[in-house]
Amino acid sequence: MQKDQNLADVNDKAQARQSLQLGDSATRNVGTTQGTVAAGDDSRITGALQKSQNGGDIPDKKQFARTIGAVTSTNITFNNASGWYKIATVVMPQATSTAVIKLYGGAGFNVGLFEQAAISELVLRAGNGSPVGITATLWRRSPTSANEVAWVNTSGDTYDIYINIGQHAYWLIAQYDYTGNANVTLYSTPEYSSVQPGNSTSGQTYTLFNSLMKPTYEDVGALPITGGQLNGPLGIGTDNALGGNSIVLGDNDTGFKQDGDGILGIYANNARVGYIDNSGLHLSVDVLTNGGIRAGDGKRLSLTSNNNSTMTATFNLWGDANRPTVIELDDDQGWHLYSQRNPDGSIVFTVNGDITANTLRAGGAIYQNNGDIFGSVWGNSWLSLWINNNFVADVQLGAGTSVVTWNNA
């Protein structure tokens, strides 16, 4: 070979390239200018992706996204009406498969209404084949999220998925994924229905409570601050051991309990110490008060203590066969007085000591504090007058000239 021939005098150029391990493709110089790009029919060249297509020449874009671990995404626009929309068709083989659809954006687009930047999440799960079917749940985070989910089994393992959403849900972003044995087809302009399809099955909606979506008293099984009905016993600061319709406070067997129609029982340490009904307060234990006990409305009867006595006093009602009724006043040293009804119905009032009074009356008789007595035995007059009228007032005794006065004559 002549060097001035630059290998042109090689008889079998293809064989020469193989001997030099240069392959069997025609090549050009490597570079970025025209005429320097390699050419040939190698499948690695002819089947290569073109960057100018921005992925548009990928045959199975969903599978490509799943292969590289990316989330499949698309745009969805609902019309200006609230209602039901067929958002997707899924293939969900039994035993089992899973698919998820996540929507970003909500019903409406008004500046300052932050709840419209909503998130809705659908989770679809196939059953075990007995029975055949799927389960669909919707997880809400905002009032403008999707409201409900439903599905229609169109054939075999194929299901149309519907959601209910408010009006003006324009240009939402939908992300979705599914297991390798399933498939999801989303619709960018979903089919609309003002009512839920009649042959559909309703899914379950769950609200993810947050500072925007706060639970109501019904959501958490609580009573509203405006009042409500509590079914069962209530314990404040403790468990309830009284049971029934009762309230205990601090101690599990101390509180109030309904003991019948119109009867409110009062309990302390599981012992019934009293009750209230429409006739009043009934107690089976002592009543201790630092104040007074007052009965009546406009005019009251009061039982009070100044707490400065040297002894304790007792006002007691008791009786037996011989003394049916005795109302007695005592102190720590003994009894003061009592009023007693006898078996024959008569009444005796007895004082264990002196009686001091300006005037004493017994029937029609009057006993004055100067010792005089008025009564019928004295002619319905005073004893002093009766004596003056019926006995000698002055007697004068003297010499023969004395005058004797008898009976004031």
mmCIF file of C-alpha atoms in Angstrom:
data_model
loop_
_atom_site.group_PDB
_atom_site.id
_atom_site.type_symbol
_atom_site.label_atom_id
_atom_site.label_comp_id
_atom_site.label_asym_id
_atom_site.label_seq_id
_atom_site.Cartn_x
_atom_site.Cartn_y
_atom_site.Cartn_z
ATOM 1 C CA MET A 1 0.000 0.000 0.000
ATOM 2 C CA GLN A 2 1.164 3.417 -0.912
ATOM 3 C CA LYS A 3 0.860 6.065 1.737
ATOM 4 C CA ASP A 4 -0.025 8.679 -0.797
ATOM 5 C CA GLN A 5 -3.133 6.576 -1.614
ATOM 6 C CA ASN A 6 -4.568 7.130 1.952
ATOM 7 C CA LEU A 7 -5.796 3.506 2.038
ATOM 8 C CA ALA A 8 -7.537 3.879 -1.285
ATOM 9 C CA ASP A 9 -5.554 0.952 -2.606
ATOM 10 C CA VAL A 10 -7.012 -1.439 0.018
ATOM 11 C CA ASN A 11 -8.882 -4.080 -1.950
ATOM 12 C CA ASP A 12 -11.454 -5.144 0.758
ATOM 13 C CA LYS A 13 -12.197 -2.059 2.806
ATOM 14 C CA ALA A 14 -15.021 -3.729 4.799
ATOM 15 C CA GLN A 15 -12.726 -6.558 5.807
ATOM 16 C CA ALA A 16 -10.049 -4.047 6.701
ATOM 17 C CA ARG A 17 -12.441 -2.187 9.009
ATOM 18 C CA GLN A 18 -13.372 -5.405 10.762
ATOM 19 C CA SER A 19 -9.706 -6.253 11.184
ATOM 20 C CA LEU A 20 -9.226 -2.850 12.784
ATOM 21 C CA GLN A 21 -12.439 -3.411 14.913
ATOM 22 C CA LEU A 22 -14.104 -0.349 13.377
ATOM 23 C CA GLY A 23 -17.481 -2.023 12.816
ATOM 24 C CA ASP A 24 -19.371 -2.211 9.558
ATOM 25 C CA SER A 25 -21.250 1.153 9.575
ATOM 26 C CA ALA A 26 -20.278 4.097 7.522
ATOM 27 C CA THR A 27 -19.136 6.962 9.716
ATOM 28 C CA ARG A 28 -18.411 10.609 9.512
ATOM 29 C CA ASN A 29 -16.406 12.931 11.640
ATOM 30 C CA VAL A 30 -17.963 13.673 15.010
ATOM 31 C CA GLY A 31 -19.119 17.250 15.367
ATOM 32 C CA THR A 32 -22.051 19.634 15.508
ATOM 33 C CA THR A 33 -21.857 20.957 11.958
ATOM 34 C CA GLN A 34 -23.744 19.660 8.969
ATOM 35 C CA GLY A 35 -22.296 16.501 7.508
ATOM 36 C CA THR A 36 -20.756 15.245 10.739
ATOM 37 C CA VAL A 37 -23.729 13.245 12.098
ATOM 38 C CA ALA A 38 -23.477 9.466 11.934
ATOM 39 C CA ALA A 39 -25.851 7.773 9.529
ATOM 40 C CA GLY A 40 -27.072 4.227 9.109
ATOM 41 C CA ASP A 41 -29.991 1.876 9.664
ATOM 42 C CA ASP A 42 -28.925 0.588 13.124
ATOM 43 C CA SER A 43 -32.091 0.237 15.275
ATOM 44 C CA ARG A 44 -30.428 2.169 18.046
ATOM 45 C CA ILE A 45 -30.263 5.089 15.678
ATOM 46 C CA THR A 46 -33.535 4.770 13.839
ATOM 47 C CA GLY A 47 -35.528 4.124 17.067
ATOM 48 C CA ALA A 48 -33.981 6.953 19.094
ATOM 49 C CA LEU A 49 -36.138 9.679 20.714
ATOM 50 C CA GLN A 50 -35.962 13.077 19.165
ATOM 51 C CA LYS A 51 -35.441 15.853 21.687
ATOM 52 C CA SER A 52 -37.398 18.276 19.554
ATOM 53 C CA GLN A 53 -40.531 16.199 20.297
ATOM 54 C CA ASN A 54 -40.323 16.864 24.082
ATOM 55 C CA GLY A 55 -41.380 13.300 24.729
ATOM 56 C CA GLY A 56 -44.187 13.447 22.195
ATOM 57 C CA ASP A 57 -42.672 10.544 20.240
ATOM 58 C CA ILE A 58 -42.761 8.184 23.253
ATOM 59 C CA PRO A 59 -45.151 5.344 22.256
ATOM 60 C CA ASP A 60 -46.544 4.634 25.776
ATOM 61 C CA LYS A 61 -46.182 7.801 27.765
ATOM 62 C CA LYS A 62 -47.947 6.474 30.878
ATOM 63 C CA GLN A 63 -45.686 3.450 31.019
ATOM 64 C CA PHE A 64 -42.634 5.629 30.420
ATOM 65 C CA ALA A 65 -43.602 7.851 33.378
ATOM 66 C CA ARG A 66 -44.103 4.818 35.576
ATOM 67 C CA THR A 67 -40.741 3.354 34.458
ATOM 68 C CA ILE A 68 -38.823 6.463 35.513
ATOM 69 C CA GLY A 69 -40.865 6.834 38.722
ATOM 70 C CA ALA A 70 -42.666 10.005 37.612
ATOM 71 C CA VAL A 71 -46.295 10.867 38.394
ATOM 72 C CA THR A 72 -48.663 10.759 35.457
ATOM 73 C CA SER A 73 -50.474 14.072 35.150
ATOM 74 C CA THR A 74 -53.067 15.733 32.941
ATOM 75 C CA ASN A 75 -55.507 18.653 32.933
ATOM 76 C CA ILE A 76 -59.253 18.372 33.576
ATOM 77 C CA THR A 77 -61.878 21.057 33.047
ATOM 78 C CA PHE A 78 -65.446 20.687 34.276
ATOM 79 C CA ASN A 79 -68.202 22.962 32.979
ATOM 80 C CA ASN A 80 -69.862 25.795 34.879
ATOM 81 C CA ALA A 81 -72.498 23.603 36.524
ATOM 82 C CA SER A 82 -72.337 21.662 39.735
ATOM 83 C CA GLY A 83 -73.200 17.993 39.444
ATOM 84 C CA TRP A 84 -71.789 14.602 38.479
ATOM 85 C CA TYR A 85 -68.933 14.044 36.036
ATOM 86 C CA LYS A 86 -67.442 10.867 34.558
ATOM 87 C CA ILE A 87 -63.830 11.593 35.397
ATOM 88 C CA ALA A 88 -62.205 8.295 34.417
ATOM 89 C CA THR A 89 -62.548 4.738 33.214
ATOM 90 C CA VAL A 90 -60.486 2.166 35.077
ATOM 91 C CA VAL A 91 -59.648 -1.484 34.654
ATOM 92 C CA MET A 92 -59.377 -3.098 38.094
ATOM 93 C CA PRO A 93 -58.697 -6.861 38.164
ATOM 94 C CA GLN A 94 -59.884 -8.718 41.243
ATOM 95 C CA ALA A 95 -57.627 -10.010 44.013
ATOM 96 C CA THR A 96 -56.422 -7.320 43.680
ATOM 97 C CA SER A 97 -55.514 -3.951 42.138
ATOM 98 C CA THR A 98 -55.323 -0.332 43.221
ATOM 99 C CA ALA A 99 -55.627 3.042 41.504
ATOM 100 C CA VAL A 100 -55.382 6.607 42.803
ATOM 101 C CA ILE A 101 -56.504 9.928 41.299
ATOM 102 C CA LYS A 102 -55.539 13.230 42.894
ATOM 103 C CA LEU A 103 -57.114 16.556 41.876
ATOM 104 C CA TYR A 104 -55.502 19.939 42.544
ATOM 105 C CA GLY A 105 -57.862 22.911 42.435
ATOM 106 C CA GLY A 106 -61.508 23.197 43.335
ATOM 107 C CA ALA A 107 -64.843 24.735 42.425
ATOM 108 C CA GLY A 108 -64.416 28.445 41.696
ATOM 109 C CA PHE A 109 -61.490 30.777 41.135
ATOM 110 C CA ASN A 110 -61.724 33.957 43.213
ATOM 111 C CA VAL A 111 -58.835 35.918 44.678
ATOM 112 C CA GLY A 112 -58.833 35.693 48.465
ATOM 113 C CA LEU A 113 -60.956 32.530 48.643
ATOM 114 C CA PHE A 114 -58.153 30.227 49.700
ATOM 115 C CA GLU A 115 -60.411 27.197 50.007
ATOM 116 C CA GLN A 116 -60.694 27.121 46.202
ATOM 117 C CA ALA A 117 -57.053 25.994 46.018
ATOM 118 C CA ALA A 118 -58.324 22.576 47.054
ATOM 119 C CA ILE A 119 -57.110 18.977 47.041
ATOM 120 C CA SER A 120 -59.289 15.913 46.387
ATOM 121 C CA GLU A 121 -58.006 12.346 46.509
ATOM 122 C CA LEU A 122 -59.689 9.226 45.129
ATOM 123 C CA VAL A 123 -58.519 5.765 46.136
ATOM 124 C CA LEU A 124 -59.906 2.769 44.219
ATOM 125 C CA ARG A 125 -59.365 -0.778 45.440
ATOM 126 C CA ALA A 126 -60.534 -4.014 43.807
ATOM 127 C CA GLY A 127 -62.114 -6.761 45.874
ATOM 128 C CA ASN A 128 -61.136 -10.384 46.391
ATOM 129 C CA GLY A 129 -63.594 -11.725 43.841
ATOM 130 C CA SER A 130 -66.197 -12.750 46.406
ATOM 131 C CA PRO A 131 -68.161 -10.680 45.700
ATOM 132 C CA VAL A 132 -66.731 -9.115 42.582
ATOM 133 C CA GLY A 133 -66.395 -5.346 42.634
ATOM 134 C CA ILE A 134 -64.388 -2.363 43.780
ATOM 135 C CA THR A 135 -64.376 0.061 46.678
ATOM 136 C CA ALA A 136 -64.018 3.815 46.069
ATOM 137 C CA THR A 137 -63.225 6.440 48.685
ATOM 138 C CA LEU A 138 -62.983 10.218 48.371
ATOM 139 C CA TRP A 139 -60.797 12.166 50.796
ATOM 140 C CA ARG A 140 -61.807 15.848 51.075
ATOM 141 C CA ARG A 141 -59.668 18.689 52.459
ATOM 142 C CA SER A 142 -61.702 21.758 51.469
ATOM 143 C CA PRO A 143 -65.346 22.812 50.995
ATOM 144 C CA THR A 144 -64.625 23.293 47.283
ATOM 145 C CA SER A 145 -63.126 19.818 46.824
ATOM 146 C CA ALA A 146 -65.070 17.047 45.142
ATOM 147 C CA ASN A 147 -68.070 16.106 47.277
ATOM 148 C CA GLU A 148 -68.919 12.498 46.394
ATOM 149 C CA VAL A 149 -67.695 9.536 44.373
ATOM 150 C CA ALA A 150 -69.567 6.724 42.590
ATOM 151 C CA TRP A 151 -68.883 4.066 39.977
ATOM 152 C CA VAL A 152 -70.633 2.035 37.296
ATOM 153 C CA ASN A 153 -69.442 -1.447 36.321
ATOM 154 C CA THR A 154 -69.632 -1.334 32.519
ATOM 155 C CA SER A 155 -68.223 -4.835 31.878
ATOM 156 C CA GLY A 156 -65.946 -7.345 33.576
ATOM 157 C CA ASP A 157 -63.222 -5.476 35.444
ATOM 158 C CA THR A 158 -63.994 -2.135 33.767
ATOM 159 C CA TYR A 159 -65.601 0.692 35.743
ATOM 160 C CA ASP A 160 -66.597 4.280 34.991
ATOM 161 C CA ILE A 161 -65.697 6.593 37.883
ATOM 162 C CA TYR A 162 -67.912 9.605 38.695
ATOM 163 C CA ILE A 163 -67.405 12.496 41.097
ATOM 164 C CA ASN A 164 -69.737 15.235 42.290
ATOM 165 C CA ILE A 165 -68.181 18.705 42.338
ATOM 166 C CA GLY A 166 -69.347 22.331 42.467
ATOM 167 C CA GLN A 167 -69.580 24.766 39.593
ATOM 168 C CA HIS A 168 -66.687 26.578 37.878
ATOM 169 C CA ALA A 169 -64.143 23.803 38.492
ATOM 170 C CA TYR A 170 -61.982 24.932 35.564
ATOM 171 C CA TRP A 171 -58.463 23.783 34.679
ATOM 172 C CA LEU A 172 -57.714 21.337 37.460
ATOM 173 C CA ILE A 173 -54.553 19.247 37.566
ATOM 174 C CA ALA A 174 -55.093 15.498 37.853
ATOM 175 C CA GLN A 175 -52.331 13.142 38.936
ATOM 176 C CA TYR A 176 -52.928 9.402 38.866
ATOM 177 C CA ASP A 177 -51.220 6.084 39.318
ATOM 178 C CA TYR A 178 -52.172 2.415 39.375
ATOM 179 C CA THR A 179 -50.734 -1.012 39.967
ATOM 180 C CA GLY A 180 -49.125 -2.910 37.106
ATOM 181 C CA ASN A 181 -52.192 -5.077 36.536
ATOM 182 C CA ALA A 182 -54.620 -2.132 36.334
ATOM 183 C CA ASN A 183 -55.183 0.801 34.016
ATOM 184 C CA VAL A 184 -56.603 4.330 34.339
ATOM 185 C CA THR A 185 -57.917 6.544 31.536
ATOM 186 C CA LEU A 186 -58.720 10.118 32.580
ATOM 187 C CA TYR A 187 -61.026 12.427 30.619
ATOM 188 C CA SER A 188 -59.901 16.033 30.144
ATOM 189 C CA THR A 189 -63.507 17.178 29.545
ATOM 190 C CA PRO A 190 -65.636 14.771 31.590
ATOM 191 C CA GLU A 191 -69.171 13.818 30.627
ATOM 192 C CA TYR A 192 -71.716 15.769 32.776
ATOM 193 C CA SER A 193 -74.923 14.718 34.554
ATOM 194 C CA SER A 194 -76.994 16.910 36.855
ATOM 195 C CA VAL A 195 -77.903 13.865 38.965
ATOM 196 C CA GLN A 196 -76.017 10.776 40.046
ATOM 197 C CA PRO A 197 -76.308 7.991 37.452
ATOM 198 C CA GLY A 198 -79.146 5.721 38.461
ATOM 199 C CA ASN A 199 -77.204 2.494 38.011
ATOM 200 C CA SER A 200 -74.155 3.705 39.940
ATOM 201 C CA THR A 201 -72.845 2.564 43.306
ATOM 202 C CA SER A 202 -72.003 5.253 45.857
ATOM 203 C CA GLY A 203 -68.567 5.352 47.397
ATOM 204 C CA GLN A 204 -67.584 6.713 50.790
ATOM 205 C CA THR A 205 -66.518 10.319 51.405
ATOM 206 C CA TYR A 206 -64.133 11.098 54.270
ATOM 207 C CA THR A 207 -63.340 14.612 55.441
ATOM 208 C CA LEU A 208 -59.774 15.307 56.530
ATOM 209 C CA PHE A 209 -60.459 17.837 59.278
ATOM 210 C CA ASN A 210 -58.141 20.826 59.435
ATOM 211 C CA SER A 211 -58.198 24.524 60.296
ATOM 212 C CA LEU A 212 -60.334 25.086 57.187
ATOM 213 C CA MET A 213 -62.559 22.024 57.538
ATOM 214 C CA LYS A 214 -63.337 22.002 61.240
ATOM 215 C CA PRO A 215 -65.524 19.170 62.551
ATOM 216 C CA THR A 216 -69.028 19.837 63.775
ATOM 217 C CA TYR A 217 -70.365 18.438 67.029
ATOM 218 C CA GLU A 218 -72.185 15.790 64.977
ATOM 219 C CA ASP A 219 -68.958 14.727 63.259
ATOM 220 C CA VAL A 220 -67.255 13.925 66.566
ATOM 221 C CA GLY A 221 -70.360 12.801 68.476
ATOM 222 C CA ALA A 222 -70.324 15.803 70.830
ATOM 223 C CA LEU A 223 -73.020 18.092 72.220
ATOM 224 C CA PRO A 224 -73.377 21.575 70.696
ATOM 225 C CA ILE A 225 -72.891 24.577 72.975
ATOM 226 C CA THR A 226 -76.508 25.475 72.232
ATOM 227 C CA GLY A 227 -77.660 22.235 73.902
ATOM 228 C CA GLY A 228 -78.629 18.785 72.774
ATOM 229 C CA GLN A 229 -79.454 15.242 73.820
ATOM 230 C CA LEU A 230 -76.925 13.028 75.575
ATOM 231 C CA ASN A 231 -77.745 9.334 75.493
ATOM 232 C CA GLY A 232 -76.299 7.435 78.438
ATOM 233 C CA PRO A 233 -74.532 8.325 81.684
ATOM 234 C CA LEU A 234 -72.159 11.297 81.922
ATOM 235 C CA GLY A 235 -69.024 11.458 84.043
ATOM 236 C CA ILE A 236 -67.321 14.810 84.688
ATOM 237 C CA GLY A 237 -63.679 14.214 85.498
ATOM 238 C CA THR A 238 -64.284 10.519 86.127
ATOM 239 C CA ASP A 239 -66.058 7.400 84.907
ATOM 240 C CA ASN A 240 -69.748 6.983 85.687
ATOM 241 C CA ALA A 241 -70.669 4.139 88.074
ATOM 242 C CA LEU A 242 -74.270 5.208 88.744
ATOM 243 C CA GLY A 243 -75.416 4.186 85.255
ATOM 244 C CA GLY A 244 -78.777 4.971 83.721
ATOM 245 C CA ASN A 245 -79.544 8.615 83.058
ATOM 246 C CA SER A 246 -77.098 10.106 85.528
ATOM 247 C CA ILE A 247 -74.377 12.708 85.978
ATOM 248 C CA VAL A 248 -71.459 12.140 88.336
ATOM 249 C CA LEU A 249 -68.993 14.850 89.340
ATOM 250 C CA GLY A 250 -65.420 14.064 90.334
ATOM 251 C CA ASP A 251 -66.405 10.846 92.140
ATOM 252 C CA ASN A 252 -67.770 8.043 89.968
ATOM 253 C CA ASP A 253 -70.718 7.294 92.300
ATOM 254 C CA THR A 254 -71.614 10.800 93.502
ATOM 255 C CA GLY A 255 -74.079 12.915 91.555
ATOM 256 C CA PHE A 256 -77.626 12.955 90.243
ATOM 257 C CA LYS A 257 -79.712 10.220 88.650
ATOM 258 C CA GLN A 258 -83.191 9.928 87.212
ATOM 259 C CA ASP A 259 -85.006 7.514 89.529
ATOM 260 C CA GLY A 260 -88.335 7.586 87.746
ATOM 261 C CA ASP A 261 -90.739 9.937 86.026
ATOM 262 C CA GLY A 262 -90.206 13.361 87.562
ATOM 263 C CA ILE A 263 -87.828 12.042 90.245
ATOM 264 C CA LEU A 264 -84.225 13.266 90.479
ATOM 265 C CA GLY A 265 -82.195 11.181 92.908
ATOM 266 C CA ILE A 266 -79.259 12.637 94.854
ATOM 267 C CA TYR A 267 -76.381 10.225 95.495
ATOM 268 C CA ALA A 268 -73.193 10.361 97.586
ATOM 269 C CA ASN A 269 -70.780 7.415 97.487
ATOM 270 C CA ASN A 270 -73.440 5.298 95.780
ATOM 271 C CA ALA A 271 -75.937 5.980 98.617
ATOM 272 C CA ARG A 272 -79.202 7.722 97.846
ATOM 273 C CA VAL A 273 -79.299 10.645 100.288
ATOM 274 C CA GLY A 274 -82.391 12.324 98.888
ATOM 275 C CA TYR A 275 -84.447 13.164 95.865
ATOM 276 C CA ILE A 276 -86.423 15.965 94.273
ATOM 277 C CA ASP A 277 -89.890 15.579 92.801
ATOM 278 C CA ASN A 278 -92.766 17.934 92.087
ATOM 279 C CA SER A 279 -93.720 17.995 95.771
ATOM 280 C CA GLY A 280 -90.339 19.267 96.949
ATOM 281 C CA LEU A 281 -86.904 18.296 98.215
ATOM 282 C CA HIS A 282 -86.717 15.099 100.248
ATOM 283 C CA LEU A 283 -83.584 14.267 102.281
ATOM 284 C CA SER A 284 -82.748 11.177 104.312
ATOM 285 C CA VAL A 285 -79.676 12.747 105.963
ATOM 286 C CA ASP A 286 -78.956 15.844 108.043
ATOM 287 C CA VAL A 287 -78.988 19.304 106.503
ATOM 288 C CA LEU A 288 -75.989 21.354 107.611
ATOM 289 C CA THR A 289 -75.910 25.047 106.744
ATOM 290 C CA ASN A 290 -73.945 28.085 107.884
ATOM 291 C CA GLY A 291 -76.859 30.252 106.853
ATOM 292 C CA GLY A 292 -80.524 30.133 107.683
ATOM 293 C CA ILE A 293 -83.367 27.915 106.571
ATOM 294 C CA ARG A 294 -86.290 29.956 105.312
ATOM 295 C CA ALA A 295 -89.761 28.764 104.345
ATOM 296 C CA GLY A 296 -92.364 30.810 102.561
ATOM 297 C CA ASP A 297 -92.421 33.383 99.814
ATOM 298 C CA GLY A 298 -93.459 36.895 100.783
ATOM 299 C CA LYS A 299 -93.583 36.165 104.526
ATOM 300 C CA ARG A 300 -90.975 33.674 105.645
ATOM 301 C CA LEU A 301 -90.395 31.422 108.608
ATOM 302 C CA SER A 302 -86.671 31.270 109.344
ATOM 303 C CA LEU A 303 -84.538 28.897 111.381
ATOM 304 C CA THR A 304 -81.142 30.514 111.987
ATOM 305 C CA SER A 305 -78.126 30.396 114.292
ATOM 306 C CA ASN A 306 -75.771 33.241 115.244
ATOM 307 C CA ASN A 307 -73.081 30.630 116.000
ATOM 308 C CA ASN A 308 -72.198 32.267 119.353
ATOM 309 C CA SER A 309 -74.129 29.959 121.733
ATOM 310 C CA THR A 310 -72.130 27.908 124.256
ATOM 311 C CA MET A 311 -74.218 24.823 123.489
ATOM 312 C CA THR A 312 -76.003 23.210 120.600
ATOM 313 C CA ALA A 313 -79.808 23.270 120.570
ATOM 314 C CA THR A 314 -82.156 20.690 119.081
ATOM 315 C CA PHE A 315 -85.743 21.121 118.024
ATOM 316 C CA ASN A 316 -87.092 17.572 117.837
ATOM 317 C CA LEU A 317 -90.332 15.836 116.937
ATOM 318 C CA TRP A 318 -90.868 12.432 118.482
ATOM 319 C CA GLY A 319 -93.589 10.294 120.132
ATOM 320 C CA ASP A 320 -94.659 6.894 121.477
ATOM 321 C CA ALA A 321 -97.879 5.080 122.473
ATOM 322 C CA ASN A 322 -98.367 7.161 125.648
ATOM 323 C CA ARG A 323 -97.233 10.433 124.146
ATOM 324 C CA PRO A 324 -98.274 10.310 120.491
ATOM 325 C CA THR A 325 -96.778 13.638 119.485
ATOM 326 C CA VAL A 326 -94.065 15.565 121.304
ATOM 327 C CA ILE A 327 -92.420 18.716 119.991
ATOM 328 C CA GLU A 328 -89.404 19.304 122.178
ATOM 329 C CA LEU A 329 -86.656 21.916 122.511
ATOM 330 C CA ASP A 330 -83.367 20.707 124.037
ATOM 331 C CA ASP A 331 -79.775 21.773 124.438
ATOM 332 C CA ASP A 332 -76.672 19.873 125.502
ATOM 333 C CA GLN A 333 -77.775 19.929 129.189
ATOM 334 C CA GLY A 334 -81.339 18.722 128.734
ATOM 335 C CA TRP A 335 -84.811 19.717 127.653
ATOM 336 C CA HIS A 336 -86.220 23.225 127.879
ATOM 337 C CA LEU A 337 -89.865 22.736 127.013
ATOM 338 C CA TYR A 338 -92.211 20.601 125.031
ATOM 339 C CA SER A 339 -95.701 20.609 123.588
ATOM 340 C CA GLN A 340 -97.396 17.237 123.811
ATOM 341 C CA ARG A 341 -100.612 15.775 122.433
ATOM 342 C CA ASN A 342 -102.044 13.130 124.715
ATOM 343 C CA PRO A 343 -103.782 9.893 123.671
ATOM 344 C CA ASP A 344 -107.168 11.536 124.385
ATOM 345 C CA GLY A 345 -106.349 14.372 121.990
ATOM 346 C CA SER A 346 -105.650 17.001 124.642
ATOM 347 C CA ILE A 347 -102.479 19.091 124.570
ATOM 348 C CA VAL A 348 -100.047 19.829 127.395
ATOM 349 C CA PHE A 349 -97.380 22.526 127.287
ATOM 350 C CA THR A 350 -94.610 22.001 129.829
ATOM 351 C CA VAL A 351 -91.647 24.206 130.691
ATOM 352 C CA ASN A 352 -88.608 22.882 132.521
ATOM 353 C CA GLY A 353 -88.102 26.153 134.479
ATOM 354 C CA ASP A 354 -89.625 29.571 135.102
ATOM 355 C CA ILE A 355 -92.040 31.387 132.821
ATOM 356 C CA THR A 356 -91.679 35.159 132.629
ATOM 357 C CA ALA A 357 -94.504 37.111 131.001
ATOM 358 C CA ASN A 358 -96.238 40.486 131.256
ATOM 359 C CA THR A 359 -99.602 38.742 131.151
ATOM 360 C CA LEU A 360 -100.658 35.107 131.305
ATOM 361 C CA ARG A 361 -103.974 33.959 129.902
ATOM 362 C CA ALA A 362 -105.716 30.650 130.560
ATOM 363 C CA GLY A 363 -109.069 30.516 128.830
ATOM 364 C CA GLY A 364 -110.915 33.623 130.031
ATOM 365 C CA ALA A 365 -108.632 34.104 133.057
ATOM 366 C CA ILE A 366 -105.889 36.714 133.056
ATOM 367 C CA TYR A 367 -102.872 36.790 135.340
ATOM 368 C CA GLN A 368 -101.279 40.214 135.590
ATOM 369 C CA ASN A 369 -97.622 40.786 136.494
ATOM 370 C CA ASN A 370 -98.760 42.726 139.675
ATOM 371 C CA GLY A 371 -100.447 39.599 141.047
ATOM 372 C CA ASP A 372 -104.048 40.599 140.231
ATOM 373 C CA ILE A 373 -106.334 38.005 138.636
ATOM 374 C CA PHE A 374 -109.253 38.482 136.281
ATOM 375 C CA GLY A 375 -111.850 35.755 135.866
ATOM 376 C CA SER A 376 -115.470 34.678 135.860
ATOM 377 C CA VAL A 377 -115.232 33.473 139.468
ATOM 378 C CA TRP A 378 -114.718 37.109 140.476
ATOM 379 C CA GLY A 379 -117.782 38.223 138.579
ATOM 380 C CA ASN A 380 -115.840 38.724 135.349
ATOM 381 C CA SER A 381 -113.786 41.298 137.178
ATOM 382 C CA TRP A 382 -110.490 41.592 138.958
ATOM 383 C CA LEU A 383 -109.848 39.804 142.260
ATOM 384 C CA SER A 384 -108.796 43.047 143.950
ATOM 385 C CA LEU A 385 -112.158 44.674 143.177
ATOM 386 C CA TRP A 386 -114.100 41.624 144.300
ATOM 387 C CA ILE A 387 -112.357 41.660 147.702
ATOM 388 C CA ASN A 388 -112.963 45.385 148.142
ATOM 389 C CA ASN A 389 -116.627 44.913 147.339
ATOM 390 C CA ASN A 390 -117.254 41.930 149.571
ATOM 391 C CA PHE A 391 -115.089 42.372 152.713
ATOM 392 C CA VAL A 392 -114.584 45.107 155.464
ATOM 393 C CA ALA A 393 -112.252 47.740 154.267
ATOM 394 C CA ASP A 394 -111.733 49.660 157.655
ATOM 395 C CA VAL A 395 -112.422 48.701 161.372
ATOM 396 C CA GLN A 396 -112.110 51.464 164.089
ATOM 397 C CA LEU A 397 -112.056 50.369 167.766
ATOM 398 C CA GLY A 398 -112.007 52.938 170.711
ATOM 399 C CA ALA A 399 -113.860 54.395 173.806
ATOM 400 C CA GLY A 400 -117.625 54.549 174.251
ATOM 401 C CA THR A 401 -117.764 57.354 171.809
ATOM 402 C CA SER A 402 -115.972 55.337 169.168
ATOM 403 C CA VAL A 403 -117.603 54.674 165.848
ATOM 404 C CA VAL A 404 -117.430 51.238 164.334
ATOM 405 C CA THR A 405 -117.411 51.128 160.579
ATOM 406 C CA TRP A 406 -118.483 47.901 159.011
ATOM 407 C CA ASN A 407 -118.278 47.328 155.382
ATOM 408 C CA ASN A 408 -117.535 51.031 154.781
ATOM 409 C CA ALA A 409 -120.965 51.965 156.341
#
